Amino acid sequence: VYKKIYNLDFDILYKTGDFTNFPQTHSPNIPLKLIYTGNIIYGRIHSLFSIADALKVINSEGVKAKLYLYTANEITPEVKQRLKSSESVEIMGKVPYSQIPEILNDGDILIHVESFEKQQMLATSLSFSTKIVDYLEAGKSIFAMGWKEAASIKYLHDNGIGITANTSEEVLDRLRDLIDHTESLNEKGLKAWNFGKEKHNKNEVLKKFESDMEMVKTKDAIV
């Protein structure tokens, strides 16, 4: 987009993570732990409602999975009641960032959501959620709901590193399939981690950034 506006070359500087060793795996929790960490503003709460509703249906004949919601945002009584009514959501509140890796590691499926509100879709269409790199680093299966053209959703879908849903109907079908096939969770997590190692490894990203800066410096000197 900026290349078209300014008629100049641009490159992407990726958020990095530590992909030295694949995190220790564990047997699936009973019930499964779905983890969401991040904001519930910008209309994202409505996508979380859809996931809560899907879990209510999935758990109707026995609790198979629960969503653990970690957020620093204020949760109104109305929103709390809406989430709790599914009997499938645990509201965990705010935790220090230092605790996030341990929380993610204890989970089974990591949740990402984007808004379907028109204004928010336009505002965030090119925004990349930095917590996706945290999710890749955790080496867990990723489930995401949002507008298919949102940058984060496209990144997960196009690179095959997450299960994505673009409607409430797709949420139910694809989340149920993921929950019913726990034997594939570690395989999906490993695929996501390997992608993160290739694209978001700290040493490689910084090395490329340094190389780009040297190239810019050389071009300036020639000019």
CSV table of C-alpha atoms in Angstrom, one decimal:
chain,number,residue,atom,x,y,z
A,1,VAL,CA,0.0,0.0,0.0
A,2,TYR,CA,2.7,2.5,1.0
A,3,LYS,CA,4.8,1.5,-2.1
A,4,LYS,CA,1.9,2.6,-4.3
A,5,ILE,CA,1.4,5.8,-2.3
A,6,TYR,CA,5.0,6.9,-2.2
A,7,ASN,CA,6.4,5.1,-5.2
A,8,LEU,CA,9.2,3.7,-3.0
A,9,ASP,CA,10.4,0.3,-2.0
A,10,PHE,CA,9.2,-1.0,1.4
A,11,ASP,CA,10.0,-4.1,3.4
A,12,ILE,CA,8.4,-5.7,6.5
A,13,LEU,CA,10.1,-5.9,9.9
A,14,TYR,CA,8.7,-8.9,11.7
A,15,LYS,CA,8.1,-9.2,15.4
A,16,THR,CA,10.5,-11.8,16.7
A,17,GLY,CA,10.5,-14.7,19.2
A,18,ASP,CA,12.7,-17.3,20.7
A,19,PHE,CA,12.5,-20.4,18.5
A,20,THR,CA,15.6,-22.1,19.8
A,21,ASN,CA,13.8,-25.1,21.3
A,22,PHE,CA,10.3,-26.5,20.7
A,23,PRO,CA,8.3,-26.1,23.9
A,24,GLN,CA,7.6,-29.2,26.0
A,25,THR,CA,4.4,-30.8,25.1
A,26,HIS,CA,1.8,-32.3,27.3
A,27,SER,CA,-1.3,-34.6,27.0
A,28,PRO,CA,-4.5,-32.7,26.2
A,29,ASN,CA,-6.3,-31.2,29.2
A,30,ILE,CA,-9.7,-32.6,30.1
A,31,PRO,CA,-11.6,-30.6,29.3
A,32,LEU,CA,-9.5,-28.9,26.6
A,33,LYS,CA,-8.2,-25.4,27.5
A,34,LEU,CA,-8.8,-22.8,24.8
A,35,ILE,CA,-6.7,-19.7,25.7
A,36,TYR,CA,-7.4,-16.1,24.6
A,37,THR,CA,-4.9,-13.4,25.6
A,38,GLY,CA,-5.4,-9.8,24.5
A,39,ASN,CA,-7.9,-7.0,23.9
A,40,ILE,CA,-11.6,-7.5,23.7
A,41,ILE,CA,-12.1,-3.9,22.3
A,42,TYR,CA,-12.4,-2.9,18.6
A,43,GLY,CA,-15.4,-5.2,18.3
A,44,ARG,CA,-13.5,-8.4,19.0
A,45,ILE,CA,-15.8,-9.3,21.9
A,46,HIS,CA,-18.6,-10.2,19.4
A,47,SER,CA,-16.3,-12.8,17.8
A,48,LEU,CA,-15.6,-14.1,21.3
A,49,PHE,CA,-19.4,-14.4,21.8
A,50,SER,CA,-19.6,-16.5,18.7
A,51,ILE,CA,-16.9,-18.9,20.0
A,52,ALA,CA,-18.6,-19.0,23.4
A,53,ASP,CA,-21.9,-19.9,21.7
A,54,ALA,CA,-20.2,-22.6,19.6
A,55,LEU,CA,-18.7,-24.1,22.8
A,56,LYS,CA,-22.1,-24.1,24.4
A,57,VAL,CA,-23.4,-26.3,21.6
A,58,ILE,CA,-20.3,-28.5,21.6
A,59,ASN,CA,-20.5,-29.0,25.4
A,60,SER,CA,-24.2,-29.7,25.4
A,61,GLU,CA,-23.6,-33.4,25.9
A,62,GLY,CA,-20.6,-33.2,28.2
A,63,VAL,CA,-17.9,-30.5,28.7
A,64,LYS,CA,-15.2,-31.1,26.1
A,65,ALA,CA,-13.5,-27.6,26.1
A,66,LYS,CA,-13.5,-24.3,28.0
A,67,LEU,CA,-12.3,-20.8,26.9
A,68,TYR,CA,-10.0,-19.0,29.3
A,69,LEU,CA,-10.1,-15.3,28.7
A,70,TYR,CA,-7.2,-13.2,29.7
A,71,THR,CA,-7.6,-9.4,29.1
A,72,ALA,CA,-6.6,-6.1,30.7
A,73,ASN,CA,-9.8,-4.5,29.3
A,74,GLU,CA,-12.7,-3.8,31.6
A,75,ILE,CA,-15.5,-6.3,31.3
A,76,THR,CA,-18.9,-4.9,31.9
A,77,PRO,CA,-21.6,-6.9,33.8
A,78,GLU,CA,-23.5,-7.3,30.6
A,79,VAL,CA,-20.5,-8.7,28.7
A,80,LYS,CA,-19.6,-10.9,31.7
A,81,GLN,CA,-23.2,-12.3,31.8
A,82,ARG,CA,-23.2,-12.9,28.1
A,83,LEU,CA,-20.0,-14.9,28.3
A,84,LYS,CA,-20.9,-16.8,31.5
A,85,SER,CA,-24.3,-17.8,30.0
A,86,SER,CA,-22.5,-20.2,27.7
A,87,GLU,CA,-21.2,-22.1,30.8
A,88,SER,CA,-18.0,-22.6,28.7
A,89,VAL,CA,-16.0,-19.4,29.5
A,90,GLU,CA,-13.7,-18.6,32.5
A,91,ILE,CA,-12.8,-14.9,32.8
A,92,MET,CA,-9.3,-14.7,34.1
A,93,GLY,CA,-8.7,-11.0,34.0
A,94,LYS,CA,-5.3,-9.3,33.7
A,95,VAL,CA,-2.0,-11.0,34.2
A,96,PRO,CA,1.6,-9.7,33.8
A,97,TYR,CA,3.1,-10.4,30.3
A,98,SER,CA,5.8,-12.4,32.0
A,99,GLN,CA,3.2,-15.1,32.8
A,100,ILE,CA,1.8,-15.3,29.3
A,101,PRO,CA,4.3,-18.0,28.0
A,102,GLU,CA,3.4,-20.3,30.9
A,103,ILE,CA,-0.3,-19.7,30.3
A,104,LEU,CA,0.0,-20.4,26.6
A,105,ASN,CA,2.1,-23.6,27.2
A,106,ASP,CA,-0.6,-24.9,29.6
A,107,GLY,CA,-3.3,-24.5,26.9
A,108,ASP,CA,-4.3,-26.8,24.1
A,109,ILE,CA,-5.8,-24.4,21.5
A,110,LEU,CA,-4.9,-20.7,21.3
A,111,ILE,CA,-7.6,-18.3,20.1
A,112,HIS,CA,-7.3,-15.2,18.0
A,113,VAL,CA,-10.3,-13.0,16.9
A,114,GLU,CA,-10.9,-10.0,14.7
A,115,SER,CA,-14.0,-7.8,14.4
A,116,PHE,CA,-16.7,-8.0,11.8
A,117,GLU,CA,-17.8,-4.4,12.5
A,118,LYS,CA,-17.4,-2.4,9.2
A,119,GLN,CA,-15.5,0.5,10.8
A,120,GLN,CA,-13.1,-1.8,12.7
A,121,MET,CA,-12.6,-4.1,9.6
A,122,LEU,CA,-11.4,-1.1,7.7
A,123,ALA,CA,-9.3,0.2,10.5
A,124,THR,CA,-7.5,-3.1,11.2
A,125,SER,CA,-7.4,-4.6,7.7
A,126,LEU,CA,-3.6,-4.1,7.5
A,127,SER,CA,-2.9,-4.6,11.2
A,128,PHE,CA,-0.9,-7.6,12.3
A,129,SER,CA,-1.6,-8.8,15.9
A,130,THR,CA,1.7,-9.2,17.6
A,131,LYS,CA,0.4,-11.9,19.9
A,132,ILE,CA,0.3,-14.2,16.9
A,133,VAL,CA,4.1,-14.5,17.2
A,134,ASP,CA,3.6,-15.4,20.8
A,135,TYR,CA,1.2,-18.1,19.7
A,136,LEU,CA,3.6,-19.5,17.2
A,137,GLU,CA,6.4,-19.5,19.8
A,138,ALA,CA,4.2,-21.5,22.1
A,139,GLY,CA,3.9,-24.3,19.5
A,140,LYS,CA,0.2,-24.8,19.9
A,141,SER,CA,-2.8,-25.2,17.6
A,142,ILE,CA,-4.3,-21.8,16.6
A,143,PHE,CA,-8.0,-21.2,16.0
A,144,ALA,CA,-8.9,-17.8,14.6
A,145,MET,CA,-12.2,-16.0,13.8
A,146,GLY,CA,-12.5,-12.9,11.7
A,147,TRP,CA,-13.0,-11.2,8.4
A,148,LYS,CA,-11.1,-13.2,5.8
A,149,GLU,CA,-9.3,-10.1,4.5
A,150,ALA,CA,-8.0,-9.0,7.9
A,151,ALA,CA,-4.2,-9.2,7.8
A,152,SER,CA,-3.9,-11.5,10.8
A,153,ILE,CA,-6.6,-13.9,9.5
A,154,LYS,CA,-5.0,-14.0,6.1
A,155,TYR,CA,-1.6,-14.6,7.5
A,156,LEU,CA,-2.8,-17.7,9.5
A,157,HIS,CA,-4.9,-19.0,6.6
A,158,ASP,CA,-2.5,-18.4,3.7
A,159,ASN,CA,0.4,-19.9,5.5
A,160,GLY,CA,-1.6,-22.9,6.8
A,161,ILE,CA,-0.6,-22.3,10.4
A,162,GLY,CA,-4.0,-21.9,11.9
A,163,ILE,CA,-7.6,-23.0,11.5
A,164,THR,CA,-9.7,-20.0,10.5
A,165,ALA,CA,-13.4,-19.3,10.5
A,166,ASN,CA,-15.2,-16.3,8.8
A,167,THR,CA,-18.7,-16.9,10.0
A,168,SER,CA,-20.5,-18.2,13.1
A,169,GLU,CA,-21.5,-21.3,11.2
A,170,GLU,CA,-17.9,-22.0,10.3
A,171,VAL,CA,-16.8,-21.4,13.9
A,172,LEU,CA,-19.1,-24.2,15.1
A,173,ASP,CA,-18.1,-26.7,12.4
A,174,ARG,CA,-14.3,-26.1,12.5
A,175,LEU,CA,-14.0,-25.7,16.2
A,176,ARG,CA,-15.9,-28.9,16.8
A,177,ASP,CA,-13.7,-30.7,14.3
A,178,LEU,CA,-10.6,-29.4,16.1
A,179,ILE,CA,-11.9,-30.4,19.5
A,180,ASP,CA,-13.0,-33.8,18.4
A,181,HIS,CA,-9.5,-34.6,16.9
A,182,THR,CA,-7.1,-34.0,19.7
A,183,GLU,CA,-4.6,-36.3,18.2
A,184,SER,CA,-3.8,-33.7,15.6
A,185,LEU,CA,-3.2,-30.8,18.0
A,186,ASN,CA,0.5,-31.4,18.6
A,187,GLU,CA,1.2,-31.8,14.8
A,188,LYS,CA,-0.6,-28.5,14.1
A,189,GLY,CA,1.4,-26.8,16.9
A,190,LEU,CA,4.7,-28.1,15.5
A,191,LYS,CA,3.8,-26.8,12.0
A,192,ALA,CA,3.0,-23.3,13.5
A,193,TRP,CA,6.3,-23.3,15.5
A,194,ASN,CA,8.4,-24.3,12.5
A,195,PHE,CA,6.9,-21.5,10.5
A,196,GLY,CA,7.7,-19.1,13.3
A,197,LYS,CA,11.2,-20.3,13.4
A,198,GLU,CA,11.6,-19.7,9.7
A,199,LYS,CA,9.9,-16.2,9.6
A,200,HIS,CA,10.2,-14.8,13.1
A,201,ASN,CA,13.4,-16.1,14.5
A,202,LYS,CA,15.1,-13.2,16.3
A,203,ASN,CA,18.6,-13.8,15.0
A,204,GLU,CA,17.5,-14.1,11.4
A,205,VAL,CA,15.1,-11.1,11.5
A,206,LEU,CA,17.7,-8.8,13.1
A,207,LYS,CA,20.4,-10.0,10.6
A,208,LYS,CA,18.1,-9.2,7.7
A,209,PHE,CA,17.3,-5.8,9.3
A,210,GLU,CA,21.0,-5.0,9.7
A,211,SER,CA,21.6,-6.1,6.1
A,212,ASP,CA,18.8,-3.8,4.9
A,213,MET,CA,20.2,-0.9,6.8
A,214,GLU,CA,23.6,-1.4,5.3
A,215,MET,CA,22.0,-1.5,1.8
A,216,VAL,CA,20.2,1.8,2.5
A,217,LYS,CA,23.5,3.3,3.8
A,218,THR,CA,25.3,2.2,0.6
A,219,LYS,CA,22.6,3.7,-1.6
A,220,ASP,CA,22.7,7.0,0.2
A,221,ALA,CA,26.5,7.1,-0.2
A,222,ILE,CA,26.1,6.5,-3.9
A,223,VAL,CA,23.5,9.2,-4.3
